[in-house]
Coordinates of C-alpha atoms and ligand atoms in Angstrom, one line a residue:
X1 CA 21.9 -6.8 -48.4
X2 CA 25.0 -8.7 -49.5
X3 CA 26.5 -6.4 -52.1
X4 CA 28.4 -8.8 -54.3
X5 CA 26.0 -11.0 -56.4
X6 CA 28.7 -13.7 -56.6
X7 CA 29.1 -13.8 -52.8
X8 CA 25.4 -13.9 -52.3
X9 CA 24.9 -16.8 -54.7
X10 CA 27.8 -18.7 -53.0
X11 CA 26.2 -18.2 -49.6
X12 CA 22.8 -19.4 -50.8
X13 CA 24.5 -22.5 -52.3
X14 CA 26.3 -23.2 -49.0
X15 CA 23.0 -23.7 -47.2
X16 CA 19.8 -23.8 -49.3
X17 CA 17.6 -20.9 -50.6
X18 CA 15.1 -21.5 -47.9
X19 CA 17.8 -21.1 -45.2
X20 CA 19.1 -17.8 -46.5
X21 CA 17.1 -14.6 -46.0
X22 CA 17.5 -11.0 -46.7
X23 CA 13.9 -10.2 -45.6
X24 CA 13.6 -7.0 -43.6
X25 CA 11.6 -8.7 -40.9
X26 CA 14.2 -11.3 -40.2
X27 CA 17.0 -8.8 -40.2
X28 CA 15.1 -6.5 -37.9
X29 CA 14.3 -9.3 -35.4
X30 CA 18.0 -10.3 -35.3
X31 CA 19.3 -6.7 -35.0
X32 CA 18.9 -6.6 -31.2
X33 CA 19.0 -8.9 -28.2
X34 CA 17.4 -8.4 -24.8
X35 CA 18.8 -4.8 -24.4
X36 CA 16.6 -2.1 -25.7
X37 CA 18.7 -0.3 -28.3
X38 CA 17.0 2.7 -29.9
X39 CA 17.3 3.4 -33.6
X40 CA 19.8 6.2 -32.9
X41 CA 22.3 3.5 -31.9
X42 CA 22.5 2.7 -35.7
X43 CA 24.8 5.8 -35.9
X44 CA 27.4 3.9 -33.9
X45 CA 26.7 0.3 -34.9
X46 CA 25.3 -1.4 -38.0
X47 CA 23.3 -3.8 -35.9
X48 CA 21.1 -5.0 -38.7
X49 CA 22.7 -7.9 -40.6
X50 CA 22.8 -8.0 -44.4
X51 CA 21.6 -11.6 -44.4
X52 CA 20.4 -14.2 -42.0
X53 CA 21.6 -17.7 -42.6
X54 CA 20.3 -20.8 -40.8
X55 CA 22.9 -23.6 -41.1
X56 CA 22.0 -27.2 -40.2
X57 CA 25.5 -28.8 -40.0
X58 CA 29.1 -27.8 -39.1
X59 CA 30.2 -28.2 -42.7
X60 CA 27.7 -25.6 -43.8
X61 CA 29.0 -23.2 -41.1
X62 CA 32.5 -23.9 -42.3
X63 CA 31.6 -23.1 -45.9
X64 CA 29.7 -19.9 -45.0
X65 CA 32.8 -18.7 -43.0
X66 CA 35.1 -19.5 -45.9
X67 CA 32.9 -17.5 -48.3
X68 CA 32.7 -14.7 -45.8
X69 CA 36.5 -14.7 -45.6
X70 CA 36.9 -14.5 -49.4
X71 CA 34.5 -11.5 -49.5
X72 CA 35.5 -9.8 -46.2
X73 CA 32.0 -10.2 -44.7
X74 CA 31.6 -10.1 -40.9
X75 CA 29.9 -13.1 -39.3
X76 CA 27.9 -13.0 -36.0
X77 CA 26.6 -16.2 -34.3
X78 CA 23.3 -16.0 -32.5
X79 CA 21.4 -18.4 -30.3
X80 CA 18.1 -17.4 -28.6
X81 CA 19.2 -13.7 -28.4
X82 CA 18.3 -13.7 -24.7
X83 CA 21.5 -12.1 -23.5
X84 CA 21.6 -8.4 -22.8
X85 CA 25.0 -7.2 -23.9
X86 CA 24.7 -7.3 -27.7
X87 CA 26.9 -10.3 -28.1
X88 CA 24.6 -11.8 -30.7
X89 CA 24.1 -8.4 -32.5
X90 CA 26.3 -7.4 -35.4
X91 CA 28.4 -4.3 -34.9
X92 CA 28.9 -3.9 -38.6
X93 CA 26.3 -5.8 -40.5
X94 CA 27.3 -8.9 -42.5
X95 CA 26.0 -12.4 -42.1
X96 CA 24.1 -13.4 -39.0
X97 CA 24.3 -17.2 -38.3
X98 CA 21.0 -18.1 -36.7
X99 CA 22.2 -21.2 -34.7
X100 CA 18.7 -22.1 -33.5
X101 CA 18.3 -24.1 -36.8
X102 CA 21.0 -26.5 -35.5
X103 CA 18.7 -28.1 -33.0
X104 CA 19.3 -31.8 -33.1
X105 CA 19.8 -33.9 -29.9
X106 CA 22.3 -36.2 -31.5
X107 CA 22.9 -39.0 -29.0
X108 CA 22.9 -40.1 -25.3
X109 CA 25.7 -42.2 -24.1
X110 CA 23.9 -43.7 -21.1
X111 CA 27.0 -45.5 -19.7
X112 CA 29.0 -42.3 -19.5
X113 CA 26.1 -40.0 -18.9
X114 CA 27.0 -37.8 -21.8
X115 CA 24.5 -36.2 -24.2
X116 CA 25.7 -34.8 -27.6
X117 CA 23.7 -31.9 -28.9
X118 CA 23.8 -29.3 -31.6
X119 CA 24.2 -25.7 -30.2
X120 CA 20.7 -24.4 -31.1
X121 CA 18.9 -26.9 -28.7
X122 CA 17.0 -24.9 -26.1
X123 CA 17.6 -26.0 -22.5
X124 CA 14.0 -26.7 -21.6
X125 CA 13.6 -29.0 -24.6
X126 CA 16.8 -30.9 -23.7
X127 CA 15.6 -31.4 -20.1
X128 CA 12.2 -32.7 -21.3
X129 CA 13.9 -35.1 -23.8
X130 CA 16.3 -36.4 -21.0
X131 CA 13.5 -36.8 -18.5
X132 CA 11.6 -39.2 -20.9
X133 CA 14.8 -41.3 -20.8
X134 CA 15.3 -41.2 -17.0
X135 CA 18.0 -38.5 -17.0
X136 CA 18.1 -34.8 -16.3
X137 CA 20.3 -31.8 -16.8
X138 CA 20.6 -30.1 -13.4
X139 CA 22.3 -26.9 -14.4
X140 CA 20.9 -24.3 -16.9
X141 CA 20.2 -20.6 -17.2
X142 CA 17.0 -19.4 -15.7
X143 CA 16.2 -18.3 -19.3
X144 CA 16.0 -22.0 -20.1
X145 CA 12.7 -21.8 -22.1
X146 CA 14.4 -19.6 -24.8
X147 CA 18.2 -19.8 -24.3
X148 CA 20.2 -22.2 -26.4
X149 CA 23.0 -24.5 -25.1
X150 CA 25.5 -22.9 -27.5
X151 CA 24.6 -19.4 -26.2
X152 CA 25.0 -20.3 -22.6
X153 CA 28.3 -22.0 -23.0
X154 CA 29.6 -19.0 -25.1
X155 CA 28.7 -16.6 -22.3
X156 CA 30.5 -18.8 -19.7
X157 CA 27.1 -19.7 -18.2
X158 CA 26.2 -20.0 -14.6
X159 CA 22.6 -20.7 -13.5
X160 CA 20.0 -22.8 -11.7
X161 CA 21.7 -25.7 -10.0
X162 CA 25.3 -24.3 -10.3
X163 CA 25.5 -24.4 -6.5
X164 CA 25.5 -28.1 -6.5
X165 CA 26.5 -29.1 -10.0
X166 CA 28.8 -26.3 -11.2
X167 CA 28.7 -24.0 -14.2
X168 CA 29.2 -24.6 -18.0
X169 CA 32.9 -25.1 -17.5
X170 CA 32.3 -28.0 -15.1
X171 CA 29.9 -29.9 -17.3
X172 CA 31.0 -29.5 -20.9
X173 CA 33.1 -32.4 -21.8
X174 CA 34.0 -31.5 -25.4
X175 CA 33.0 -29.1 -28.2
X176 CA 33.1 -29.1 -31.9
X177 CA 34.1 -25.6 -33.1
X178 CA 34.3 -24.0 -36.6
X179 CA 37.3 -21.7 -36.3
X180 CA 37.4 -18.3 -38.1
X181 CA 39.5 -19.9 -40.8
X182 CA 36.7 -22.3 -41.6
X183 CA 38.5 -25.3 -40.1
X184 CA 36.5 -27.7 -37.9
X185 CA 38.1 -28.9 -34.6
X186 CA 37.2 -31.1 -31.6
X187 CA 38.4 -29.5 -28.3
X188 CA 38.9 -32.9 -26.5
X189 CA 39.0 -36.5 -27.4
X190 CA 35.7 -38.0 -26.3
X191 CA 37.4 -41.0 -24.5
X192 CA 39.6 -38.5 -22.7
X193 CA 37.1 -35.8 -22.1
X194 CA 36.2 -36.5 -18.5
X195 CA 39.7 -36.7 -17.1
X196 CA 41.8 -35.1 -19.8
X197 CA 45.4 -36.1 -19.9
X198 CA 45.9 -34.4 -23.3
X199 CA 45.8 -30.7 -24.1
X200 CA 42.1 -30.0 -23.6
X201 CA 41.0 -26.9 -25.4
X202 CA 37.4 -27.0 -24.2
X203 CA 37.7 -24.4 -21.5
X204 CA 39.4 -22.0 -24.0
X205 CA 36.1 -21.6 -25.9
X206 CA 33.7 -21.5 -23.0
X207 CA 32.9 -17.9 -22.2
X208 CA 34.6 -16.6 -25.4
X209 CA 31.3 -15.1 -26.6
X210 CA 31.5 -16.5 -30.1
X211 CA 34.7 -14.4 -30.7
X212 CA 37.0 -17.4 -31.3
X213 CA 34.7 -19.6 -33.4
X214 CA 31.3 -21.0 -33.8
X215 CA 30.3 -23.9 -31.6
X216 CA 28.6 -26.6 -33.7
X217 CA 28.3 -29.6 -31.3
X218 CA 28.5 -30.0 -27.5
X219 CA 29.0 -33.0 -25.2
X220 CA 27.4 -32.4 -21.9
X221 CA 27.4 -34.3 -18.6
X222 CA 23.9 -35.4 -17.5
X223 CA 22.6 -37.2 -14.5
X224 CA 20.0 -39.8 -13.6
X225 CA 16.6 -38.3 -12.7
X226 CA 16.5 -37.7 -8.9
X227 CA 14.3 -39.8 -6.7
X228 CA 13.0 -36.8 -4.8
X229 CA 12.8 -33.1 -5.5
X230 CA 11.5 -30.5 -3.1
X231 CA 11.4 -26.6 -3.0
X232 CA 11.1 -24.7 0.3
X233 CA 10.7 -20.9 0.5
X234 CA 11.5 -18.7 3.5
X235 CA 10.4 -15.1 3.9
X236 CA 12.4 -12.5 5.8
X237 CA 11.5 -9.1 7.2
X238 CA 14.1 -7.3 5.1
X239 CA 16.8 -8.1 2.5
X240 CA 19.7 -7.6 5.0
X241 CA 18.3 -10.6 6.8
X242 CA 18.0 -12.5 3.6
X243 CA 21.6 -11.7 2.5
X244 CA 22.7 -12.9 6.0
X245 CA 20.8 -16.1 5.4
X246 CA 22.7 -16.7 2.1
X247 CA 26.0 -16.5 4.0
X248 CA 24.7 -19.0 6.7
X249 CA 23.6 -21.4 4.0
X250 CA 27.0 -21.3 2.3
X251 CA 28.7 -22.1 5.6
X252 CA 26.5 -25.2 6.3
X253 CA 27.9 -28.7 6.0
X254 CA 25.0 -29.7 3.7
X255 CA 24.4 -28.3 0.3
X256 CA 21.0 -27.6 -1.2
X257 CA 20.6 -28.1 -5.0
X258 CA 19.7 -24.5 -5.6
X259 CA 19.6 -21.3 -3.4
X260 CA 17.9 -18.3 -4.9
X261 CA 16.7 -14.9 -3.5
X262 CA 14.0 -12.5 -4.6
X263 CA 13.8 -9.0 -3.2
X264 CA 10.7 -7.1 -2.0
X265 CA 10.6 -4.8 -5.1
X266 CA 10.0 -7.8 -7.3
X267 CA 6.9 -8.6 -5.3
X268 CA 5.9 -4.9 -5.3
X269 CA 6.2 -4.8 -9.1
X270 CA 4.0 -7.9 -9.4
X271 CA 1.4 -6.4 -7.2
X272 CA 1.5 -3.2 -9.3
X273 CA 0.6 -5.5 -12.3
X274 CA -2.4 -6.7 -10.4
X275 CA -0.9 -10.1 -9.5
X276 CA -0.9 -11.7 -6.1
X277 CA 2.5 -11.6 -4.4
X278 CA 3.5 -12.0 -0.8
X279 CA 4.0 -8.8 1.2
X280 CA 7.5 -9.7 2.6
X281 CA 10.8 -8.0 3.0
X282 CA 12.6 -10.7 0.9
X283 CA 12.5 -14.4 0.1
X284 CA 15.0 -17.2 0.0
X285 CA 14.1 -20.1 -2.2
X286 CA 15.8 -23.4 -1.4
X287 CA 15.5 -26.5 -3.6
X288 CA 16.6 -30.0 -2.6
X289 CA 17.0 -33.1 -4.8
X290 CA 18.5 -36.5 -4.7
X291 CA 17.6 -39.6 -2.7
X292 CA 14.5 -39.3 -0.6
X293 CA 16.2 -39.8 2.7
X294 CA 18.9 -37.2 1.8
X295 CA 16.3 -34.7 0.8
X296 CA 14.4 -35.2 4.1
X297 CA 17.6 -34.7 6.0
X298 CA 18.5 -31.5 4.2
X299 CA 15.1 -30.1 4.5
X300 CA 15.1 -30.7 8.3
X301 CA 18.5 -29.2 8.6
X302 CA 17.8 -26.0 6.6
X303 CA 14.4 -25.6 8.2
X304 CA 16.0 -25.3 11.6
X305 CA 18.8 -23.0 10.3
X306 CA 16.5 -20.6 8.4
X307 CA 14.0 -20.3 11.3
X308 CA 16.8 -19.7 13.8
X309 CA 17.9 -16.6 11.8
X310 CA 14.4 -15.1 11.4
X311 CA 13.1 -16.9 8.3
X312 CA 9.5 -17.9 8.1
X313 CA 8.7 -21.1 6.2
X314 CA 6.1 -20.3 3.5
X315 CA 3.5 -22.8 2.5
X316 CA 4.2 -25.6 0.0
X317 CA 2.0 -23.8 -2.5
X318 CA 4.1 -20.6 -2.3
X319 CA 7.4 -22.6 -2.5
X320 CA 6.1 -24.6 -5.5
X321 CA 5.0 -21.3 -7.2
X322 CA 8.4 -19.7 -6.6
X323 CA 10.1 -22.6 -8.2
X324 CA 7.8 -22.6 -11.2
X325 CA 8.4 -18.9 -11.6
X326 CA 12.2 -19.3 -11.7
X327 CA 12.4 -18.7 -15.5
X328 CA 10.0 -15.7 -15.5
X329 CA 11.9 -13.0 -13.5
X330 CA 11.1 -10.5 -16.2
X331 CA 7.3 -10.9 -16.1
X332 CA 7.2 -7.4 -14.6
X333 CA 8.9 -5.9 -17.7
X334 CA 5.4 -5.3 -19.0
X335 CA 5.1 -2.6 -16.4
X336 CA 7.7 -0.5 -18.1
X337 CA 7.5 -1.9 -21.6
X338 CA 11.1 -3.1 -21.2
X339 CA 13.6 -4.3 -18.7
X340 CA 17.4 -4.4 -18.6
X341 CA 19.4 -6.9 -16.5
X342 CA 22.7 -6.2 -14.9
X343 CA 24.6 -9.4 -13.9
X344 CA 27.6 -9.6 -11.6
X345 CA 29.2 -12.3 -9.5
X346 CA 29.8 -10.9 -6.1
X347 CA 31.7 -12.3 -3.1
X348 CA 29.0 -13.5 -0.7
X349 CA 30.2 -11.3 2.2
X350 CA 29.9 -8.2 0.0
X351 CA 26.3 -8.9 -1.2
X352 CA 24.5 -6.6 1.3
X353 CA 27.0 -3.7 0.6
X354 CA 26.6 -4.1 -3.2
X355 CA 22.8 -4.2 -2.8
X356 CA 22.9 -1.1 -0.6
X357 CA 25.1 0.9 -3.1
X358 CA 23.1 -0.3 -6.0
X359 CA 19.9 1.0 -4.4
X360 CA 21.5 4.3 -3.7
X361 CA 22.5 4.5 -7.4
X362 CA 19.0 3.7 -8.4
X363 CA 17.7 6.5 -6.2
X364 CA 20.1 9.0 -7.7
X365 CA 19.2 7.9 -11.2
X366 CA 15.5 8.0 -10.3
X367 CA 14.9 4.5 -11.6
X368 CA 12.6 1.5 -10.8
X369 CA 14.7 -1.6 -9.9
X370 CA 14.3 -5.0 -8.4
X371 CA 16.9 -7.6 -7.6
X372 CA 17.1 -11.4 -7.6
X373 CA 19.9 -13.9 -7.8
X374 CA 21.3 -17.1 -6.6
X375 CA 24.4 -18.8 -5.1
X376 CA 26.8 -20.3 -7.6
X377 CA 29.2 -21.7 -5.1
X378 CA 30.0 -21.3 -1.4
X379 CA 31.7 -18.0 -1.9
X380 CA 29.8 -16.3 -4.8
X381 CA 26.4 -14.8 -5.4
X382 CA 25.1 -14.2 -8.9
X383 CA 23.5 -10.8 -8.3
X384 CA 20.9 -9.8 -10.9
X385 CA 19.3 -6.4 -10.7
X386 CA 16.9 -5.4 -13.4
X387 CA 15.3 -2.1 -14.0
X388 CA 12.1 -1.1 -15.8
X389 CA 12.4 1.2 -18.8
X390 CA 10.1 2.6 -21.4
X391 CA 11.6 1.8 -24.7
X392 CA 9.2 4.3 -26.5
X393 CA 11.1 7.1 -24.9
X394 CA 14.4 6.5 -26.5
X395 CA 16.6 9.3 -25.0
X396 CA 15.5 8.3 -21.5
X397 CA 15.8 4.7 -22.3
X398 CA 19.4 5.0 -23.7
X399 CA 20.5 7.2 -20.8
X400 CA 19.2 4.5 -18.4
X401 CA 21.7 2.0 -20.0
X402 CA 24.5 3.8 -18.1
X403 CA 23.1 2.1 -14.9
X404 CA 24.6 -1.2 -16.1
X405 CA 28.1 0.2 -16.3
X406 CA 27.7 2.0 -13.0
X407 CA 26.4 -1.1 -11.3
X408 CA 29.4 -3.1 -12.6
X409 CA 31.7 -0.4 -11.2
X410 CA 30.0 -1.0 -7.8
X411 CA 30.5 -4.8 -7.9
X412 CA 34.1 -4.4 -9.1
X413 CA 34.8 -2.2 -6.2
X414 CA 33.6 -5.0 -3.9
X415 CA 35.7 -7.7 -5.5
X416 CA 33.0 -8.8 -7.9
X417 CA 32.9 -8.9 -11.7
X418 CA 30.4 -8.5 -14.5
X419 CA 29.1 -11.6 -16.3
X420 CA 30.1 -11.1 -19.9
X421 CA 31.1 -8.2 -22.1
X422 CA 29.5 -8.6 -25.5
X423 CA 29.3 -5.4 -27.6
X424 CA 28.0 -2.9 -25.1
X425 CA 30.3 -3.7 -22.1
X426 CA 33.4 -4.7 -24.2
X427 CA 35.4 -1.9 -22.7
X428 CA 34.8 -3.3 -19.2
X429 CA 37.4 -6.0 -20.0
X430 CA 40.0 -3.5 -18.7
X431 CA 38.2 -3.2 -15.4
X432 CA 38.0 -7.0 -15.1
X433 CA 41.4 -8.1 -16.2
X434 CA 45.0 -6.7 -15.8
X435 CA 46.6 -5.1 -18.8
X436 CA 48.9 -8.0 -19.7
X437 CA 46.0 -10.4 -19.7
X438 CA 43.9 -8.1 -21.9
X439 CA 46.8 -7.9 -24.3
X440 CA 47.1 -11.7 -24.5
X441 CA 43.4 -12.1 -25.0
X442 CA 43.5 -9.7 -27.9
X443 CA 46.6 -11.5 -29.3
X444 CA 44.7 -14.8 -29.2
X445 CA 41.7 -13.3 -30.9
X446 CA 43.8 -11.8 -33.7
X447 CA 46.0 -14.9 -34.1
X448 CA 42.9 -17.0 -34.6
X449 CA 40.9 -14.4 -36.5
X450 CA 43.4 -12.0 -38.1
X451 CA 40.8 -9.8 -39.7
X452 CA 38.4 -9.9 -36.7
X453 CA 35.6 -11.2 -38.8
X454 CA 33.9 -13.6 -36.4
X455 CA 32.0 -11.6 -33.8
X456 CA 34.7 -9.0 -34.1
X457 CA 34.8 -5.6 -32.4
X458 CA 33.4 -7.0 -29.2
X459 CA 34.5 -8.9 -26.0
X460 CA 38.1 -7.8 -26.1
X461 CA 37.7 -4.4 -27.7
X462 CA 34.9 -2.1 -28.8
X463 CA 34.6 -1.2 -32.4
X464 CA 31.9 0.9 -34.0
X465 CA 30.7 0.5 -37.6
X466 CA 33.4 1.2 -40.2
X467 CA 35.9 -0.3 -37.8
X468 CA 36.3 2.7 -35.5
X469 CA 37.7 1.7 -32.1
X470 CA 36.4 3.3 -28.9
X471 CA 38.8 3.3 -25.9
X472 CA 37.6 2.9 -22.3
X473 CA 38.1 6.5 -21.4
X474 CA 35.7 7.7 -24.1
X475 CA 33.3 4.9 -23.1
X476 CA 33.4 5.9 -19.5
X477 CA 32.9 9.6 -20.3
X478 CA 29.9 8.7 -22.5
X479 CA 28.4 6.5 -19.8
X480 CA 28.9 9.3 -17.1
X481 CA 27.2 11.8 -19.4
X482 CA 24.3 9.5 -20.0
X483 CA 23.9 8.9 -16.2
X484 CA 23.8 12.7 -15.7
X485 CA 21.2 13.0 -18.4
X486 CA 19.1 10.4 -16.8
X487 CA 19.1 12.3 -13.5
X488 CA 17.7 15.3 -15.2
X489 CA 14.5 13.4 -16.0
X490 CA 11.6 13.2 -13.5
X491 CA 11.5 10.1 -11.4
X492 CA 10.5 6.9 -13.3
X493 CA 7.0 5.8 -12.9
X494 CA 5.7 2.4 -13.8
X495 CA 2.2 3.4 -14.5
X496 CA 2.6 3.9 -18.2
X497 CA -0.6 3.3 -20.2
X498 CA -0.1 -0.3 -21.2
X499 CA -2.7 -2.1 -23.3
X500 CA -4.8 -4.0 -20.8
X501 CA -3.7 -1.5 -18.1
X502 CA -2.0 -2.0 -14.8
X503 CA -3.0 -0.4 -11.5
X504 CA 0.6 1.0 -11.5
X505 CA 2.3 3.0 -8.8
X506 CA 5.5 4.8 -8.0
X507 CA 8.8 3.2 -6.9
X508 CA 9.3 3.8 -3.2
Ligands
FAD601 C1 14.9 -13.9 -17.7 C2 16.4 -14.2 -18.0 C3 17.1 -15.0 -17.1 C4 18.4 -15.2 -17.4 N1 19.1 -16.1 -16.5 C5 20.4 -16.3 -16.7 C6 21.1 -17.2 -15.9 O1 20.5 -17.8 -14.9 N2 22.4 -17.5 -16.2 C7 23.0 -16.9 -17.2 O2 24.2 -17.2 -17.5 N3 22.4 -16.1 -18.0 C8 21.1 -15.8 -17.9 N4 20.5 -14.9 -18.7 C9 21.1 -14.4 -19.9 C10 21.0 -15.3 -21.1 O3 19.7 -15.7 -21.2 C11 21.9 -16.4 -21.1 O4 23.3 -16.0 -21.1 C12 21.7 -17.4 -22.3 O5 22.4 -18.6 -22.0 C13 22.1 -16.9 -23.6 O6 21.7 -17.9 -24.5 P1 21.2 -17.5 -26.0 O7 20.9 -18.7 -26.7 O8 20.0 -16.5 -25.8 O9 22.4 -16.7 -26.5 P2 22.5 -15.3 -27.4 O10 22.0 -14.2 -26.6 O11 21.9 -15.6 -28.7 O12 24.1 -15.2 -27.6 C14 24.9 -15.0 -26.5 C15 26.4 -15.0 -26.9 O13 26.8 -16.3 -27.4 C16 27.2 -16.2 -28.7 N5 26.8 -17.5 -29.4 C17 25.5 -18.0 -29.5 N6 25.5 -19.2 -30.1 C18 26.8 -19.5 -30.4 C19 27.4 -20.6 -31.0 N7 26.8 -21.6 -31.4 N8 28.8 -20.5 -31.1 C20 29.5 -19.4 -30.7 N9 28.9 -18.4 -30.1 C21 27.6 -18.4 -29.9 C22 26.6 -15.0 -29.3 O14 27.4 -14.5 -30.4 C23 26.6 -14.1 -28.1 O15 27.9 -13.5 -28.0 C24 19.1 -14.6 -18.5 C25 18.4 -13.8 -19.3 C26 17.0 -13.6 -19.1 C27 16.2 -12.8 -20.1

């Protein structure tokens, strides 16, 4: 609850009574994101906001921030809440800005191929809207059915189609941002945004995880709907062969639209749920799009390449199914009642080694894990392991979270880096950037937001409730202790009694 009645009334006036809520249910729903945080975490963080506000326009956001500044109230922006690092979760209560209410698709500039949207628009909806007008958005997170455009940009998004079309940074032309002072800025001039000759601030806000301001409007590059679109899946006897195939694809003169992989454990989990899934050592899913003749040429080329290195072309039905499943990697989370994703960008030549060491770690920590991922450019793999967890067993569940830190250590050691920091991995910034850069990042944060009110205590530093700062040493020691605790438990099983029941089984 917002303590000051005057502040409360001002906040309600800034939006409207029906877009201001202190209901326990709304505050509970917004007190976590994808990561399972047990109640005991409330000792460290006040994750439950005092109020949830749903703004509709940038001016309302600006007014809320100005009021929050007057009353020293923290502000946390939230999109779909589908990220797993606590970026959209308050660390010390305050106002939660639910940006999903800013969900207008404002305009399409067909001549320039630029669509202007509010940040709460969900990717899938934008794609459907564009398709009806002969356009499409070829890059998006695989969480497209629930993730917002503002959320993806703020996490520095990579995703489906990044291999051919690039990441958020390559496709955002301009942003409107409400700064922590409450001022509204445009990061680029629209007529200058494609080939900026002026000081373009857009990139500065991409990947800043809501710590430098609230994104209230986005100009995105979009493309004409392709003439042809074709997925083709290839199975391999084991994952080493599949990782080798990724390297070969990246060396090829042609470039598929999307290159993804799925490991054998994913299929094993699906079978344990009673679903049909191929009994293969691993799968590479290629997708081609563009002019029909070009798609045919690419398919022929990659068909020859993949079969020459041990791949078996799966039927069109399997390929189509794999493509349609691209947004549902976590279907198998039902097996454990929860799942946690680690996400790292790994140099392509190191993928097999990172996978091997991650599986060794999983064995030591007695966990159940599957891996999928995709190429984001010719040299980099987005490597996404996820483990099953039982959120009802909170000590075990919280001790499992140390896997994410340990997995990031493995990828760092191989020249990779984690995707994002948020609240839980904020201390990892020291492992990802040199000390001078971290100092500069913190300086920028505090120059723009002197009291650290907008998504403070995250991303460039870790602060607990009441403003207590936790350094990386303490964080590392805590994570190591949790990992040791996890090893003391019996091996994870995924045959928990789940309503509806699964056949279940033990991780190999
Ligand atoms: C099954 C699954 C697949 C996934 N696949 C991918 C993938 O392919 N690529 C990928 O990058 N990620 C992926 N993710 C992670 C996550 O879904 C994405 O990062 C997603 O884009 C986050 O969007 P969101 O709207 O849920 O953001 P949230 O989780 O709500 O927020 C993420 C961060 O952005 C900030 N934020 C949100 N809105 C704003 C705003 N308007 N202004 C300023 N800051 C804001 C929040 O404070 C927070 O720090 C996946 C997750 C799942 C569950």
